[in-house]
């Protein structure tokens, strides 16, 4: 991360020992990032001493609105949020250096699975994900990630994930990371045909 910080402005707040969580988005109404902001407000009330950096990549219509709301929050100096647009090579490099992924995808059909989770599993990242009916086809809660339903449960998931974080990992993070490796033979279309198509046809 220190090497990446030299060329990626979104990492300027990073210091050794910081827990880094990454998300990607098209900034559409399908993803409610207000859940994240409300969760961070609740997280800081736990008096956690962990430094936390949330990096959100992508372009879209709601980004400026989100950044305006960040400015209105009274977050502690230990919590940082950075929005960025990254080239694909930098995106992949950052994924591989990050501690965990975050997915706020809310499926309107309940069946479409977010490709970003496959990207994160490809980098062996455990994922914090907003729950919806088809999500268990990708994420088993407390096995390869943590699921949440709202800001309160996301805040609790962050506390749980980062308990005893030593600057590199935590016992929970290490266990979830071990289980988050996707098999090389798995790809998006094969996983969709195996897991989601039967639900569509049923």
PDB file of C-alpha atoms in Angstrom:
ATOM      1  CA  UNK A   1       0.000   0.000   0.000  1.00  0.00           C
ATOM      2  CA  UNK A   2       2.855   2.389   0.690  1.00  0.00           C
ATOM      3  CA  UNK A   3       4.177   1.787  -2.826  1.00  0.00           C
ATOM      4  CA  UNK A   4       0.732   2.401  -4.334  1.00  0.00           C
ATOM      5  CA  UNK A   5       0.257   5.553  -2.264  1.00  0.00           C
ATOM      6  CA  UNK A   6       3.023   7.234  -4.232  1.00  0.00           C
ATOM      7  CA  UNK A   7       0.865   7.228  -7.388  1.00  0.00           C
ATOM      8  CA  UNK A   8      -2.737   6.936  -6.167  1.00  0.00           C
ATOM      9  CA  UNK A   9      -4.229  10.069  -4.548  1.00  0.00           C
ATOM     10  CA  UNK A  10      -7.003   7.983  -2.974  1.00  0.00           C
ATOM     11  CA  UNK A  11      -4.358   6.468  -0.677  1.00  0.00           C
ATOM     12  CA  UNK A  12      -2.984   9.749   0.642  1.00  0.00           C
ATOM     13  CA  UNK A  13      -4.709   9.201   4.003  1.00  0.00           C
ATOM     14  CA  UNK A  14      -3.166   5.742   4.344  1.00  0.00           C
ATOM     15  CA  UNK A  15      -0.684   5.172   7.139  1.00  0.00           C
ATOM     16  CA  UNK A  16       0.831   1.849   8.237  1.00  0.00           C
ATOM     17  CA  UNK A  17      -1.645   0.103  10.482  1.00  0.00           C
ATOM     18  CA  UNK A  18      -4.728   1.447   8.696  1.00  0.00           C
ATOM     19  CA  UNK A  19      -7.479  -0.997   7.764  1.00  0.00           C
ATOM     20  CA  UNK A  20      -8.419  -0.458   4.114  1.00  0.00           C
ATOM     21  CA  UNK A  21     -11.806  -1.475   2.710  1.00  0.00           C
ATOM     22  CA  UNK A  22     -12.583  -1.029  -0.974  1.00  0.00           C
ATOM     23  CA  UNK A  23     -15.759  -0.805  -3.020  1.00  0.00           C
ATOM     24  CA  UNK A  24     -16.578  -0.047  -6.631  1.00  0.00           C
ATOM     25  CA  UNK A  25     -19.745   1.463  -8.030  1.00  0.00           C
ATOM     26  CA  UNK A  26     -21.368   3.158 -11.008  1.00  0.00           C
ATOM     27  CA  UNK A  27     -22.990   5.594  -8.547  1.00  0.00           C
ATOM     28  CA  UNK A  28     -26.519   4.639  -9.540  1.00  0.00           C
ATOM     29  CA  UNK A  29     -29.630   4.475  -7.316  1.00  0.00           C
ATOM     30  CA  UNK A  30     -29.156   0.680  -7.129  1.00  0.00           C
ATOM     31  CA  UNK A  31     -26.499   1.235  -4.462  1.00  0.00           C
ATOM     32  CA  UNK A  32     -27.286   3.261  -1.358  1.00  0.00           C
ATOM     33  CA  UNK A  33     -23.982   4.532  -0.018  1.00  0.00           C
ATOM     34  CA  UNK A  34     -25.812   6.482   2.669  1.00  0.00           C
ATOM     35  CA  UNK A  35     -25.918   3.115   4.455  1.00  0.00           C
ATOM     36  CA  UNK A  36     -22.118   3.247   4.612  1.00  0.00           C
ATOM     37  CA  UNK A  37     -22.004   6.818   5.929  1.00  0.00           C
ATOM     38  CA  UNK A  38     -24.584   6.085   8.620  1.00  0.00           C
ATOM     39  CA  UNK A  39     -22.673   2.930   9.557  1.00  0.00           C
ATOM     40  CA  UNK A  40     -19.399   4.850   9.926  1.00  0.00           C
ATOM     41  CA  UNK A  41     -21.087   7.336  12.258  1.00  0.00           C
ATOM     42  CA  UNK A  42     -22.232   4.405  14.381  1.00  0.00           C
ATOM     43  CA  UNK A  43     -18.838   2.696  14.119  1.00  0.00           C
ATOM     44  CA  UNK A  44     -17.012   5.693  15.566  1.00  0.00           C
ATOM     45  CA  UNK A  45     -19.376   5.683  18.553  1.00  0.00           C
ATOM     46  CA  UNK A  46     -17.859   2.329  19.541  1.00  0.00           C
ATOM     47  CA  UNK A  47     -14.654   4.243  20.421  1.00  0.00           C
ATOM     48  CA  UNK A  48     -12.635   1.861  18.263  1.00  0.00           C
ATOM     49  CA  UNK A  49      -8.982   2.870  18.019  1.00  0.00           C
ATOM     50  CA  UNK A  50      -8.642   1.432  14.514  1.00  0.00           C
ATOM     51  CA  UNK A  51      -7.760   3.772  11.663  1.00  0.00           C
ATOM     52  CA  UNK A  52     -10.080   3.034   8.761  1.00  0.00           C
ATOM     53  CA  UNK A  53      -9.822   4.056   5.106  1.00  0.00           C
ATOM     54  CA  UNK A  54     -12.748   3.391   2.770  1.00  0.00           C
ATOM     55  CA  UNK A  55     -11.915   3.686  -0.932  1.00  0.00           C
ATOM     56  CA  UNK A  56     -14.776   3.840  -3.437  1.00  0.00           C
ATOM     57  CA  UNK A  57     -13.931   3.631  -7.129  1.00  0.00           C
ATOM     58  CA  UNK A  58     -16.084   4.483 -10.117  1.00  0.00           C
ATOM     59  CA  UNK A  59     -17.879   7.233 -12.004  1.00  0.00           C
ATOM     60  CA  UNK A  60     -21.554   8.100 -11.968  1.00  0.00           C
ATOM     61  CA  UNK A  61     -24.297  10.652 -11.356  1.00  0.00           C
ATOM     62  CA  UNK A  62     -24.553  10.339  -7.573  1.00  0.00           C
ATOM     63  CA  UNK A  63     -20.870  10.656  -6.715  1.00  0.00           C
ATOM     64  CA  UNK A  64     -20.876  14.429  -6.154  1.00  0.00           C
ATOM     65  CA  UNK A  65     -23.940  14.149  -3.917  1.00  0.00           C
ATOM     66  CA  UNK A  66     -22.183  11.499  -1.841  1.00  0.00           C
ATOM     67  CA  UNK A  67     -19.004  13.561  -1.544  1.00  0.00           C
ATOM     68  CA  UNK A  68     -21.070  16.542  -0.381  1.00  0.00           C
ATOM     69  CA  UNK A  69     -22.596  14.461   2.369  1.00  0.00           C
ATOM     70  CA  UNK A  70     -19.146  13.298   3.499  1.00  0.00           C
ATOM     71  CA  UNK A  71     -18.226  16.941   4.075  1.00  0.00           C
ATOM     72  CA  UNK A  72     -21.271  17.363   6.302  1.00  0.00           C
ATOM     73  CA  UNK A  73     -20.345  14.473   8.582  1.00  0.00           C
ATOM     74  CA  UNK A  74     -18.358  14.900  11.756  1.00  0.00           C
ATOM     75  CA  UNK A  75     -16.196  11.814  11.344  1.00  0.00           C
ATOM     76  CA  UNK A  76     -13.216  11.276  13.608  1.00  0.00           C
ATOM     77  CA  UNK A  77      -9.707  11.825  12.173  1.00  0.00           C
ATOM     78  CA  UNK A  78      -9.257   8.043  12.273  1.00  0.00           C
ATOM     79  CA  UNK A  79     -11.903   7.471   9.592  1.00  0.00           C
ATOM     80  CA  UNK A  80     -11.264   8.495   5.993  1.00  0.00           C
ATOM     81  CA  UNK A  81     -13.304   8.080   2.810  1.00  0.00           C
ATOM     82  CA  UNK A  82     -11.773   8.554  -0.635  1.00  0.00           C
ATOM     83  CA  UNK A  83     -13.562   8.456  -3.994  1.00  0.00           C
ATOM     84  CA  UNK A  84     -11.540   7.788  -7.120  1.00  0.00           C
ATOM     85  CA  UNK A  85     -11.584   6.696 -10.732  1.00  0.00           C
ATOM     86  CA  UNK A  86      -8.843   4.132 -11.347  1.00  0.00           C
ATOM     87  CA  UNK A  87      -7.346   2.598 -14.440  1.00  0.00           C
ATOM     88  CA  UNK A  88      -7.931  -1.146 -14.569  1.00  0.00           C
ATOM     89  CA  UNK A  89      -4.333  -1.970 -13.642  1.00  0.00           C
ATOM     90  CA  UNK A  90      -4.468   0.301 -10.590  1.00  0.00           C
ATOM     91  CA  UNK A  91      -7.882  -1.084  -9.645  1.00  0.00           C
ATOM     92  CA  UNK A  92      -6.542  -4.630  -9.637  1.00  0.00           C
ATOM     93  CA  UNK A  93      -3.379  -3.652  -7.770  1.00  0.00           C
ATOM     94  CA  UNK A  94      -5.406  -1.889  -5.097  1.00  0.00           C
ATOM     95  CA  UNK A  95      -7.781  -4.844  -4.758  1.00  0.00           C
ATOM     96  CA  UNK A  96      -4.838  -7.121  -4.096  1.00  0.00           C
ATOM     97  CA  UNK A  97      -3.476  -4.809  -1.395  1.00  0.00           C
ATOM     98  CA  UNK A  98      -6.765  -4.091   0.376  1.00  0.00           C
ATOM     99  CA  UNK A  99      -7.963  -5.856   3.530  1.00  0.00           C
ATOM    100  CA  UNK A 100     -11.640  -6.362   2.600  1.00  0.00           C
ATOM    101  CA  UNK A 101     -14.238  -5.520  -0.012  1.00  0.00           C
ATOM    102  CA  UNK A 102     -17.593  -3.785   0.370  1.00  0.00           C
ATOM    103  CA  UNK A 103     -20.688  -4.340  -1.780  1.00  0.00           C
ATOM    104  CA  UNK A 104     -23.837  -2.231  -1.453  1.00  0.00           C
ATOM    105  CA  UNK A 105     -25.507  -3.683  -4.530  1.00  0.00           C
ATOM    106  CA  UNK A 106     -29.256  -4.041  -4.015  1.00  0.00           C
ATOM    107  CA  UNK A 107     -30.747  -6.347  -6.623  1.00  0.00           C
ATOM    108  CA  UNK A 108     -34.140  -5.148  -7.848  1.00  0.00           C
ATOM    109  CA  UNK A 109     -34.915  -8.652  -9.119  1.00  0.00           C
ATOM    110  CA  UNK A 110     -33.245 -10.407  -6.201  1.00  0.00           C
ATOM    111  CA  UNK A 111     -31.421 -12.608  -8.720  1.00  0.00           C
ATOM    112  CA  UNK A 112     -28.579 -10.657 -10.334  1.00  0.00           C
ATOM    113  CA  UNK A 113     -25.234 -11.217  -8.659  1.00  0.00           C
ATOM    114  CA  UNK A 114     -22.707  -8.348  -8.436  1.00  0.00           C
ATOM    115  CA  UNK A 115     -19.599  -8.918 -10.540  1.00  0.00           C
ATOM    116  CA  UNK A 116     -17.555  -6.776  -8.148  1.00  0.00           C
ATOM    117  CA  UNK A 117     -17.788  -9.588  -5.589  1.00  0.00           C
ATOM    118  CA  UNK A 118     -16.135 -11.944  -8.082  1.00  0.00           C
ATOM    119  CA  UNK A 119     -13.386  -9.343  -8.591  1.00  0.00           C
ATOM    120  CA  UNK A 120     -12.890  -9.219  -4.830  1.00  0.00           C
ATOM    121  CA  UNK A 121     -12.858 -12.985  -4.443  1.00  0.00           C
ATOM    122  CA  UNK A 122     -10.366 -13.120  -7.304  1.00  0.00           C
ATOM    123  CA  UNK A 123      -8.072 -11.018  -5.091  1.00  0.00           C
ATOM    124  CA  UNK A 124      -8.958 -13.273  -2.115  1.00  0.00           C
ATOM    125  CA  UNK A 125     -10.782 -10.489  -0.314  1.00  0.00           C
ATOM    126  CA  UNK A 126     -13.570 -11.240   2.137  1.00  0.00           C
ATOM    127  CA  UNK A 127     -16.607  -9.132   1.312  1.00  0.00           C
ATOM    128  CA  UNK A 128     -19.011  -7.134   3.439  1.00  0.00           C
ATOM    129  CA  UNK A 129     -22.224  -7.229   1.416  1.00  0.00           C
ATOM    130  CA  UNK A 130     -25.771  -5.929   1.604  1.00  0.00           C
ATOM    131  CA  UNK A 131     -27.972  -8.999   1.794  1.00  0.00           C
ATOM    132  CA  UNK A 132     -30.612  -9.943  -0.803  1.00  0.00           C
ATOM    133  CA  UNK A 133     -32.211 -13.276  -1.788  1.00  0.00           C
ATOM    134  CA  UNK A 134     -29.612 -14.539  -4.301  1.00  0.00           C
ATOM    135  CA  UNK A 135     -26.538 -13.335  -2.411  1.00  0.00           C
ATOM    136  CA  UNK A 136     -25.987 -16.644  -0.544  1.00  0.00           C
ATOM    137  CA  UNK A 137     -25.067 -18.137  -3.922  1.00  0.00           C
ATOM    138  CA  UNK A 138     -21.866 -16.097  -3.627  1.00  0.00           C
ATOM    139  CA  UNK A 139     -21.411 -15.218   0.027  1.00  0.00           C
ATOM    140  CA  UNK A 140     -21.961 -17.416   3.051  1.00  0.00           C
ATOM    141  CA  UNK A 141     -22.234 -15.178   6.089  1.00  0.00           C
ATOM    142  CA  UNK A 142     -19.253 -15.555   8.421  1.00  0.00           C
ATOM    143  CA  UNK A 143     -17.548 -17.975   6.014  1.00  0.00           C
ATOM    144  CA  UNK A 144     -16.193 -15.965   3.067  1.00  0.00           C
ATOM    145  CA  UNK A 145     -17.730 -12.636   4.017  1.00  0.00           C
ATOM    146  CA  UNK A 146     -20.216 -10.853   6.230  1.00  0.00           C
ATOM    147  CA  UNK A 147     -23.706  -9.815   5.225  1.00  0.00           C
ATOM    148  CA  UNK A 148     -25.683  -6.886   6.563  1.00  0.00           C
ATOM    149  CA  UNK A 149     -29.160  -5.416   6.169  1.00  0.00           C
ATOM    150  CA  UNK A 150     -28.789  -1.770   7.175  1.00  0.00           C
ATOM    151  CA  UNK A 151     -26.384   0.762   8.663  1.00  0.00           C
ATOM    152  CA  UNK A 152     -26.605  -0.727  12.145  1.00  0.00           C
ATOM    153  CA  UNK A 153     -25.716  -4.248  11.037  1.00  0.00           C
ATOM    154  CA  UNK A 154     -22.931  -2.916   8.795  1.00  0.00           C
ATOM    155  CA  UNK A 155     -21.431  -1.051  11.750  1.00  0.00           C
ATOM    156  CA  UNK A 156     -21.600  -4.248  13.805  1.00  0.00           C
ATOM    157  CA  UNK A 157     -19.956  -6.177  10.951  1.00  0.00           C
ATOM    158  CA  UNK A 158     -17.067  -3.693  10.852  1.00  0.00           C
ATOM    159  CA  UNK A 159     -16.531  -4.013  14.608  1.00  0.00           C
ATOM    160  CA  UNK A 160     -16.612  -7.812  14.342  1.00  0.00           C
ATOM    161  CA  UNK A 161     -14.330  -7.976  11.295  1.00  0.00           C
ATOM    162  CA  UNK A 162     -11.680  -5.660  12.736  1.00  0.00           C
ATOM    163  CA  UNK A 163     -11.622  -6.922  16.317  1.00  0.00           C
ATOM    164  CA  UNK A 164      -7.959  -7.323  17.348  1.00  0.00           C
ATOM    165  CA  UNK A 165      -6.750  -5.860  14.026  1.00  0.00           C
ATOM    166  CA  UNK A 166      -2.964  -5.642  14.275  1.00  0.00           C
ATOM    167  CA  UNK A 167      -2.306  -3.430  11.277  1.00  0.00           C
ATOM    168  CA  UNK A 168      -2.169  -6.335   8.852  1.00  0.00           C
ATOM    169  CA  UNK A 169      -5.040  -8.608   9.723  1.00  0.00           C
ATOM    170  CA  UNK A 170      -7.358  -9.832  12.456  1.00  0.00           C
ATOM    171  CA  UNK A 171      -8.416 -13.358  13.452  1.00  0.00           C
ATOM    172  CA  UNK A 172     -11.819 -12.968  11.772  1.00  0.00           C
ATOM    173  CA  UNK A 173     -10.353 -11.276   8.703  1.00  0.00           C
ATOM    174  CA  UNK A 174      -7.759 -14.019   8.278  1.00  0.00           C
ATOM    175  CA  UNK A 175     -10.369 -16.778   8.518  1.00  0.00           C
ATOM    176  CA  UNK A 176     -12.739 -15.137   6.044  1.00  0.00           C
ATOM    177  CA  UNK A 177      -9.863 -14.380   3.683  1.00  0.00           C
ATOM    178  CA  UNK A 178      -8.827 -18.026   3.673  1.00  0.00           C
ATOM    179  CA  UNK A 179     -12.340 -18.985   2.598  1.00  0.00           C
ATOM    180  CA  UNK A 180     -12.773 -16.259  -0.024  1.00  0.00           C
ATOM    181  CA  UNK A 181     -10.594 -17.715  -2.773  1.00  0.00           C
ATOM    182  CA  UNK A 182     -12.643 -18.421  -5.881  1.00  0.00           C
ATOM    183  CA  UNK A 183     -11.666 -21.544  -7.808  1.00  0.00           C
ATOM    184  CA  UNK A 184      -9.821 -20.694 -11.049  1.00  0.00           C
ATOM    185  CA  UNK A 185     -12.393 -22.726 -12.986  1.00  0.00           C
ATOM    186  CA  UNK A 186     -15.185 -20.461 -11.765  1.00  0.00           C
ATOM    187  CA  UNK A 187     -16.133 -17.588 -14.007  1.00  0.00           C
ATOM    188  CA  UNK A 188     -19.113 -15.253 -13.970  1.00  0.00           C
ATOM    189  CA  UNK A 189     -21.167 -17.044 -16.620  1.00  0.00           C
ATOM    190  CA  UNK A 190     -20.499 -20.533 -15.265  1.00  0.00           C
ATOM    191  CA  UNK A 191     -21.407 -19.456 -11.744  1.00  0.00           C
ATOM    192  CA  UNK A 192     -24.576 -17.722 -12.986  1.00  0.00           C
ATOM    193  CA  UNK A 193     -25.698 -20.789 -14.960  1.00  0.00           C
ATOM    194  CA  UNK A 194     -25.025 -23.066 -11.996  1.00  0.00           C
ATOM    195  CA  UNK A 195     -26.474 -20.911  -9.215  1.00  0.00           C
ATOM    196  CA  UNK A 196     -28.998 -18.440 -10.620  1.00  0.00           C
ATOM    197  CA  UNK A 197     -30.428 -19.987 -13.793  1.00  0.00           C
ATOM    198  CA  UNK A 198     -32.185 -22.758 -11.830  1.00  0.00           C
ATOM    199  CA  UNK A 199     -33.927 -20.063  -9.764  1.00  0.00           C
ATOM    200  CA  UNK A 200     -35.058 -18.259 -12.902  1.00  0.00           C
ATOM    201  CA  UNK A 201     -36.431 -21.417 -14.452  1.00  0.00           C
ATOM    202  CA  UNK A 202     -38.132 -22.727 -11.330  1.00  0.00           C
TER     203      UNK A 202
END
